[in-house]
Structures are given as structure tokens and as C-alpha cells.
Amino acid sequence: MRGARRSVPRLLFLAASVGLLLAALTGCDAAQRGYPVAVFRPESPEATAIRDLAIILLIIGGIAFVVVESWLLLAIFRFRNRPEEEAIQTHGNLKMESAWTLVTAVIIFAVLGATIKTMVDVAGTASAAAVPAAGAFPGDAVVMRVVGHQFWWTFEYPQQGLVTANEVHVPQNRTVKVQLEAEDVIHSFWAPRLMGKTDTIPGQINYTSFVPIQEGTYFGLCGEFCGAQHAHMGFRVVVDSPQAFSDWTRNQLAPAAQPTTDQQIAGGQAFQQSCAGCHSVRGTPAQGKRGPDLTHVGSRGAIAAELMENNPENLAIWLTDPQAAKHGNLMPKLVLDQQTIQKLVAYLTNLK
Ligand code: CUA
């Protein structure tokens, strides 16, 4: 009796926990980023090929699941242990053994064939994606270099000398050839609606490519466990019209905006003292390479690799204690008073 009375609140608690967990997993933030169903909403030929393969594999897997489980249930009930009855012996039944070997082999080879075809289709545009030494983009393609770091991304258009971090723009309807590298450990570059997952490996160059079709913002993430903040190693790819892409490129190539207000000027001085050792702001003495390039940080939608929206409040939170905001990232907690932090926020926000 006591047990029964206690179990009702327990069940309610369990139901509430599961509900909360589901709400968290499918929350509006994830939905806005296209997760968890992003793979099924492709916006490039490469992501579409991968989606199609995923559907084929789900169908084959689904059929195999239903057939095997039905057979199992049939065996459990139809041939359950009955007294004084010897089980039928099928050992050495050539027909039966050939049948299940053959059917399994056919399924595996069908899956293999479909997978290889998709890999070839997707790799088609990625081949010979090496970055040429200089000059215009080869053909109509855009060549991008991506470097994975704990826990953020460098994006670079090497031929143009354009360097940015965590948010990159690409032109609509042109092949984007991506050269992938890693600084420290293995990461994996993945924007599910645009391309398949490709590892970034220290000391090795990998390639991927995609043709973005639809203008919009696409979210990406690190697809390989890489340390404490693997889950907060996001990025975004903005697909632009040709005009918007050339505007973005021109703005990113320009040196940093000059601080104008007193607050911004003071922030710029504080930046050179406290931040320049690790961060670059082109057009200023700050040339640090350890952290993300901040020349146009004010133009980005998020900070800390998609951890937080880019706004003055969040910048202040970040500068106050980066380790509290994102434990284990490589930015140390600096000893800055709130006045200095507000000046830095004013300076950084102005770097559009
Ligand atoms: Cu980088 Cu996981």
C-alpha cells in the first residue's frame, strides 16, 4: 500500500522530467538552427544526396527491423517451450542457410552500393580543391580554408586575404571548395543542411565542397568530440546573393572601423593592452593569432562560437569571466573592472 502511494508522485516526477528533457532537446533554439531534423531539410545538391541516402538506409533498416522482430515474436509465441515435445532440428539445412546468407549479402551490397554512389556524387566537386597560390578563384568556384580550434573556427578566403571566425558568408549557386585543417585535435566540420561531415585533422588537409542554393543562414557544428566545449563549437554559414556576397567581402577586407566616441577610443586602448596578445584587429597593432580575428566582430550574429547572441550584455558577460561562460576554452579570465569591460564592449560592438 505504502509502495503504491509513493509510486504516483514518482511517476509524475518521471513524466515531468522526460517532458522537460524533450522540450530542451527540441527547444526553439534548436528548431531555429534547423535541428534535429536539419539533415532532412537539405539546401545543396550534396546535402540532398546525403538526405536521399539516409532515407534509403532508413527504409532498408526499417524493413529489416519489422521482419526480424516479427520473426522473433513469432518464434517466441508459436514455438515456445511445451512439455514433452522435442524442438525441430534445422542444423545443416542447406536451403535455409543459403537463403539467409544470400538475403543478408544482397542487403549489405545494396547498402554499400548506394553509399559508394553517394560518396562519389558528393566528392565530385571536392576533388582537386587545393588552394591555388594566387589569382582569381578557379572557374566559378570559391575556395575557402577552414581551421578547427578548441573551440572555434577560422574561416579564410586565402586568395583574397580575408580572415574571419565562426561566421562566414558564401555566394549563392557557386561551388564552395573547402580546405579543412585543425590546429590542435581532431574536429569535424558539419553544416547539415549544406554538406556532409568531414573531419579536420592536425597535420592533414581534408576537402569538402558544396553548392549553396537558397539564400539564408545555416548553422553548423563540430561533429567530432574534441574536449570540454565540443558541444559549443558552432558556426554559421550565410548564403548571400552575388551582390550581398561582394558587399560582405568588401566590408570584411576593409580594416577595422575607427573608434569615434570617447568610450570606444578608451576601449580601443584597453583592447591593445589586454587583448592584442591573442586577437587580431586589422588596421591596429593587435596581431595576436591565438584567438579569433576580431576585425569585424561587431558584424557577427553570435559570440563564443554560437554560444551566445552577439549583444552588449553578452559581450560583458563573456569579458567578465570567459571560463564561467564556457568552461575549458582557452581564453583566461582577465582581471578587468566593469568600467573597462563597458569600454571594451563599446569598442568591439563598433567593429562592424
Ligand atoms: Cu571540435 Cu568537437
Coordinates of C-alpha atoms and ligand atoms in Angstrom, one line a residue:
M1 CA 0.0 0.0 0.0
R2 CA 2.8 2.4 1.0
G3 CA 4.6 1.5 -2.2
A4 CA 1.6 2.2 -4.3
R5 CA 1.0 5.6 -2.7
R6 CA 4.7 6.6 -3.2
S7 CA 4.9 5.5 -6.8
V8 CA 2.3 8.0 -8.1
P9 CA 4.3 11.2 -7.4
R10 CA 7.4 9.3 -8.6
L11 CA 5.7 8.6 -11.9
L12 CA 4.6 12.2 -12.2
F13 CA 8.1 13.3 -11.5
L14 CA 9.5 11.0 -14.1
A15 CA 6.9 12.1 -16.7
A16 CA 7.7 15.8 -15.9
S17 CA 11.5 15.1 -16.3
V18 CA 11.0 13.4 -19.6
G19 CA 8.8 16.2 -20.8
L20 CA 11.3 18.8 -19.8
L21 CA 14.1 16.9 -21.4
L22 CA 12.2 16.6 -24.7
A23 CA 11.4 20.3 -24.5
A24 CA 15.1 21.1 -24.0
L25 CA 16.2 18.8 -26.8
T26 CA 13.7 20.2 -29.3
G27 CA 13.6 23.8 -27.9
C28 CA 13.1 26.8 -30.1
D29 CA 16.9 27.5 -30.3
A30 CA 17.5 24.1 -31.8
A31 CA 14.4 24.5 -34.1
Q32 CA 15.7 27.9 -35.2
R33 CA 19.0 26.2 -36.1
G34 CA 17.2 23.6 -38.1
Y35 CA 18.0 20.8 -35.6
P36 CA 17.3 18.0 -35.0
V37 CA 15.9 17.4 -38.5
A38 CA 18.4 19.5 -40.4
V39 CA 19.6 16.5 -42.4
F40 CA 16.1 16.1 -43.8
R41 CA 15.9 19.7 -45.0
P42 CA 18.9 19.9 -47.4
E43 CA 19.7 23.1 -49.3
S44 CA 22.5 21.9 -51.6
P45 CA 22.9 19.1 -54.1
E46 CA 25.5 17.4 -51.7
A47 CA 23.2 17.6 -48.7
T48 CA 20.3 16.4 -50.8
A49 CA 22.3 13.3 -51.9
I50 CA 23.1 12.5 -48.3
R51 CA 19.4 13.0 -47.3
D52 CA 18.4 10.6 -50.1
L53 CA 20.8 8.0 -48.9
A54 CA 19.7 8.4 -45.3
I55 CA 16.1 7.8 -46.4
I56 CA 17.1 4.6 -48.4
L57 CA 19.0 3.3 -45.3
L58 CA 16.1 4.1 -43.0
I59 CA 13.7 2.2 -45.3
I60 CA 16.0 -0.8 -45.6
G61 CA 16.7 -0.7 -41.9
G62 CA 13.0 -0.3 -41.1
I63 CA 12.0 -3.3 -43.2
A64 CA 14.8 -5.4 -41.7
F65 CA 13.7 -4.3 -38.2
V66 CA 10.0 -5.2 -38.8
V67 CA 10.8 -8.6 -40.4
V68 CA 13.3 -9.7 -37.8
E69 CA 11.2 -8.5 -34.8
S70 CA 8.1 -10.2 -36.3
W71 CA 10.0 -13.4 -36.7
L72 CA 11.4 -13.2 -33.2
L73 CA 7.9 -12.6 -31.7
L74 CA 6.5 -15.5 -33.9
A75 CA 9.3 -17.8 -32.6
I76 CA 8.7 -16.8 -29.0
F77 CA 5.0 -17.5 -29.1
R78 CA 4.5 -20.1 -31.8
F79 CA 7.5 -22.3 -30.7
R80 CA 7.5 -21.6 -27.0
N81 CA 8.6 -24.4 -24.7
R82 CA 5.8 -27.0 -24.4
P83 CA 6.2 -30.1 -22.2
E84 CA 7.0 -33.4 -23.9
E85 CA 7.8 -32.0 -27.3
E86 CA 11.2 -32.0 -28.9
A87 CA 12.1 -28.9 -30.9
I88 CA 12.5 -29.3 -34.7
Q89 CA 16.2 -29.6 -35.6
T90 CA 17.3 -27.5 -38.6
H91 CA 21.0 -27.7 -38.3
G92 CA 22.6 -28.5 -41.7
N93 CA 19.6 -27.3 -43.7
L94 CA 21.4 -26.1 -46.8
K95 CA 18.4 -24.3 -48.3
M96 CA 17.6 -22.3 -45.2
E97 CA 21.2 -21.4 -44.6
S98 CA 21.9 -20.4 -48.2
A99 CA 18.7 -18.3 -48.1
W100 CA 19.6 -16.2 -45.1
T101 CA 23.2 -15.8 -46.2
L102 CA 22.1 -14.7 -49.6
V103 CA 19.4 -12.3 -48.4
T104 CA 21.8 -10.7 -45.9
A105 CA 24.5 -10.4 -48.6
V106 CA 22.2 -8.7 -51.0
I107 CA 21.0 -6.2 -48.4
I108 CA 24.6 -5.4 -47.4
F109 CA 25.8 -4.9 -51.0
A110 CA 22.7 -2.8 -51.8
V111 CA 23.6 -0.5 -48.9
L112 CA 27.3 -0.5 -49.9
G113 CA 26.4 0.4 -53.5
A114 CA 24.1 3.2 -52.5
T115 CA 26.7 4.5 -50.1
I116 CA 29.6 4.5 -52.6
K117 CA 27.4 6.1 -55.2
T118 CA 26.6 8.9 -52.8
M119 CA 30.2 9.3 -51.7
V120 CA 31.3 9.6 -55.4
D121 CA 28.5 12.1 -56.1
V122 CA 29.3 14.2 -53.1
A123 CA 33.1 14.0 -53.7
G124 CA 32.7 15.0 -57.3
T125 CA 33.1 18.7 -56.6
A126 CA 35.6 18.3 -53.8
S127 CA 38.4 16.8 -55.8
A128 CA 41.4 18.9 -56.5
A129 CA 40.2 21.6 -54.2
A130 CA 43.7 22.6 -53.2
V131 CA 44.1 26.3 -52.9
P132 CA 45.9 27.8 -55.8
A133 CA 48.8 30.1 -55.0
A134 CA 47.4 33.3 -56.2
G135 CA 44.9 34.9 -58.6
A136 CA 41.2 34.7 -59.1
F137 CA 39.1 31.8 -57.9
P138 CA 39.4 28.8 -60.3
G139 CA 36.5 28.8 -62.7
D140 CA 33.4 29.9 -60.8
A141 CA 34.4 28.2 -57.5
V142 CA 35.1 29.9 -54.3
V143 CA 38.0 28.4 -52.3
M144 CA 37.7 28.6 -48.5
R145 CA 40.1 27.4 -45.9
V146 CA 38.6 26.3 -42.5
V147 CA 40.7 25.6 -39.4
G148 CA 39.2 23.9 -36.4
H149 CA 40.4 25.0 -32.9
Q150 CA 39.4 24.2 -29.4
F151 CA 36.6 25.5 -29.6
W152 CA 36.0 27.8 -32.5
W153 CA 36.6 28.0 -36.3
T154 CA 38.8 30.1 -38.5
F155 CA 37.3 30.9 -41.9
E156 CA 39.6 32.2 -44.6
Y157 CA 39.4 33.1 -48.3
P158 CA 43.1 32.8 -48.9
Q159 CA 43.2 34.3 -52.4
Q160 CA 41.6 37.5 -51.1
G161 CA 43.4 37.6 -47.8
L162 CA 40.1 37.5 -46.0
V163 CA 40.1 36.0 -42.5
T164 CA 37.2 35.8 -40.1
A165 CA 35.9 33.5 -37.4
N166 CA 32.8 31.4 -36.6
E167 CA 30.6 33.1 -39.2
V168 CA 31.3 33.1 -42.9
H169 CA 29.3 34.1 -46.0
V170 CA 29.2 32.2 -49.3
P171 CA 27.8 33.1 -52.6
Q172 CA 24.6 31.5 -53.8
N173 CA 24.8 29.0 -56.7
R174 CA 28.6 28.8 -56.8
T175 CA 30.7 25.8 -55.8
V176 CA 32.4 26.4 -52.4
K177 CA 35.5 24.3 -52.2
V178 CA 36.6 23.8 -48.6
Q179 CA 40.1 23.0 -47.4
L180 CA 39.9 21.6 -43.9
E181 CA 42.7 21.8 -41.3
A182 CA 42.9 21.6 -37.5
E183 CA 45.2 23.4 -35.1
D184 CA 45.1 21.1 -32.0
V185 CA 42.9 18.0 -32.0
I186 CA 40.5 16.3 -34.5
H187 CA 37.3 18.2 -35.1
S188 CA 34.6 17.7 -37.7
F189 CA 33.2 20.4 -39.9
W190 CA 29.4 20.0 -40.5
A191 CA 26.6 22.2 -41.6
P192 CA 23.9 19.5 -42.0
R193 CA 21.8 21.4 -44.5
L194 CA 24.7 22.2 -46.7
M195 CA 27.2 19.4 -46.7
G196 CA 28.2 16.1 -45.1
K197 CA 30.5 15.8 -42.1
T198 CA 34.3 15.9 -42.8
D199 CA 37.0 15.7 -40.1
T200 CA 39.6 18.3 -39.6
I201 CA 42.8 16.6 -38.6
P202 CA 46.1 18.1 -37.3
G203 CA 48.9 17.7 -39.9
Q204 CA 46.5 16.7 -42.7
I205 CA 44.4 18.5 -45.2
N206 CA 40.9 17.3 -46.0
Y207 CA 38.5 18.6 -48.6
T208 CA 34.8 19.0 -48.9
S209 CA 32.6 21.1 -51.1
F210 CA 29.0 22.2 -51.6
V211 CA 26.9 24.4 -53.8
P212 CA 24.6 26.5 -51.7
I213 CA 21.2 27.0 -53.4
Q214 CA 19.0 29.0 -51.2
E215 CA 19.9 32.3 -49.5
G216 CA 19.7 32.2 -45.8
T217 CA 21.6 31.4 -42.6
Y218 CA 22.7 27.8 -42.0
F219 CA 24.0 26.6 -38.7
G220 CA 26.9 24.2 -38.3
L221 CA 28.6 22.4 -35.5
C222 CA 31.6 20.3 -34.6
G223 CA 30.8 16.7 -35.3
E224 CA 33.7 15.0 -33.5
F225 CA 34.2 15.0 -29.8
C226 CA 37.2 17.4 -29.1
G227 CA 37.1 18.4 -25.5
A228 CA 35.0 20.1 -22.8
Q229 CA 33.3 22.5 -25.1
H230 CA 32.8 20.3 -28.1
A231 CA 29.1 21.0 -27.8
H232 CA 29.7 24.7 -28.0
M233 CA 31.8 24.8 -31.2
G234 CA 29.2 26.1 -33.5
F235 CA 29.4 28.2 -36.6
R236 CA 27.1 29.8 -39.2
V237 CA 27.2 29.9 -43.0
V238 CA 25.3 32.8 -44.5
V239 CA 24.3 32.1 -48.2
D240 CA 24.3 35.5 -50.0
S241 CA 23.1 36.8 -53.3
P242 CA 26.1 37.7 -55.6
Q243 CA 25.7 41.4 -54.7
A244 CA 25.4 40.8 -50.9
F245 CA 28.4 38.5 -51.1
S246 CA 30.6 41.0 -52.7
D247 CA 29.4 43.7 -50.2
W248 CA 30.2 41.4 -47.4
T249 CA 33.6 40.6 -48.8
R250 CA 34.5 44.2 -49.3
N251 CA 33.5 45.0 -45.7
Q252 CA 35.5 42.1 -44.3
L253 CA 38.6 43.1 -46.2
A254 CA 38.5 46.7 -45.0
P255 CA 40.5 47.5 -41.9
A256 CA 38.7 47.8 -38.6
A257 CA 36.3 50.7 -38.0
Q258 CA 37.9 53.6 -36.2
P259 CA 36.5 54.2 -32.7
T260 CA 34.6 57.5 -32.6
T261 CA 33.1 58.1 -29.1
D262 CA 35.3 58.6 -26.1
Q263 CA 34.1 55.3 -24.7
Q264 CA 35.1 53.5 -27.9
I265 CA 38.5 55.2 -28.0
A266 CA 39.2 54.2 -24.4
G267 CA 38.0 50.7 -25.2
G268 CA 40.4 50.5 -28.1
Q269 CA 43.3 51.4 -25.8
A270 CA 42.2 48.8 -23.3
F271 CA 42.0 46.3 -26.1
Q272 CA 45.6 46.9 -27.1
Q273 CA 46.7 46.4 -23.5
S274 CA 44.6 43.3 -22.6
C275 CA 43.6 41.5 -25.7
A276 CA 46.1 42.2 -28.5
G277 CA 48.4 39.4 -27.5
C278 CA 45.8 36.8 -28.6
H279 CA 43.5 38.6 -31.0
S280 CA 44.0 40.5 -34.3
V281 CA 42.2 43.6 -35.3
R282 CA 43.5 44.6 -38.7
G283 CA 44.4 48.3 -39.0
T284 CA 45.6 48.3 -35.4
P285 CA 48.8 47.0 -33.7
A286 CA 46.8 44.0 -32.4
Q287 CA 48.1 41.0 -34.4
G288 CA 47.6 38.1 -32.0
K289 CA 46.9 34.8 -33.6
R290 CA 45.8 32.5 -30.7
G291 CA 42.2 33.6 -30.6
P292 CA 39.6 34.5 -33.3
D293 CA 40.2 37.5 -35.5
L294 CA 38.1 40.3 -34.2
T295 CA 38.5 42.9 -37.0
H296 CA 34.7 42.8 -37.8
V297 CA 33.4 41.0 -34.7
G298 CA 30.5 43.5 -34.5
S299 CA 29.1 42.3 -37.8
R300 CA 28.7 38.7 -36.5
G301 CA 25.5 37.3 -35.1
A302 CA 26.9 35.3 -32.2
I303 CA 30.0 35.2 -29.9
A304 CA 32.0 32.3 -28.5
A305 CA 31.2 30.0 -31.4
E306 CA 27.4 30.3 -31.3
L307 CA 27.3 30.1 -27.5
M308 CA 25.6 33.5 -27.1
E309 CA 23.9 36.1 -29.3
N310 CA 26.2 39.0 -30.1
N311 CA 24.9 41.9 -28.0
P312 CA 26.5 44.2 -25.4
E313 CA 25.1 42.3 -22.4
N314 CA 26.5 39.0 -23.6
L315 CA 29.9 40.6 -24.5
A316 CA 30.1 41.9 -21.0
I317 CA 29.2 38.5 -19.5
W318 CA 31.9 37.0 -21.7
L319 CA 34.6 39.5 -20.9
T320 CA 33.8 39.3 -17.1
D321 CA 34.6 35.6 -17.0
P322 CA 35.0 33.6 -20.2
Q323 CA 35.7 30.5 -18.1
A324 CA 32.3 30.8 -16.3
A325 CA 30.6 31.3 -19.7
K326 CA 32.4 28.5 -21.5
H327 CA 34.5 26.4 -19.1
G328 CA 37.7 25.0 -20.6
N329 CA 38.0 27.4 -23.5
L330 CA 41.5 28.9 -24.0
M331 CA 40.6 32.5 -23.1
P332 CA 41.7 33.1 -19.5
K333 CA 39.7 35.2 -17.1
L334 CA 41.2 38.7 -17.2
V335 CA 41.3 41.0 -14.3
L336 CA 39.1 43.8 -15.7
D337 CA 36.9 46.2 -13.8
Q338 CA 33.4 46.7 -15.0
Q339 CA 34.2 50.2 -16.4
T340 CA 36.9 48.8 -18.6
I341 CA 34.6 46.0 -19.7
Q342 CA 32.0 48.5 -20.7
K343 CA 34.6 50.4 -22.7
L344 CA 35.7 47.2 -24.4
V345 CA 32.1 46.3 -25.2
A346 CA 31.7 49.8 -26.8
Y347 CA 34.9 49.3 -28.9
L348 CA 34.0 45.7 -30.0
T349 CA 30.4 46.5 -30.8
N350 CA 31.6 49.2 -33.2
L351 CA 33.8 46.8 -35.2
K352 CA 31.1 46.1 -37.7
Ligands
CUA1 CU1 35.6 20.5 -32.1 CU2 34.2 18.8 -31.3

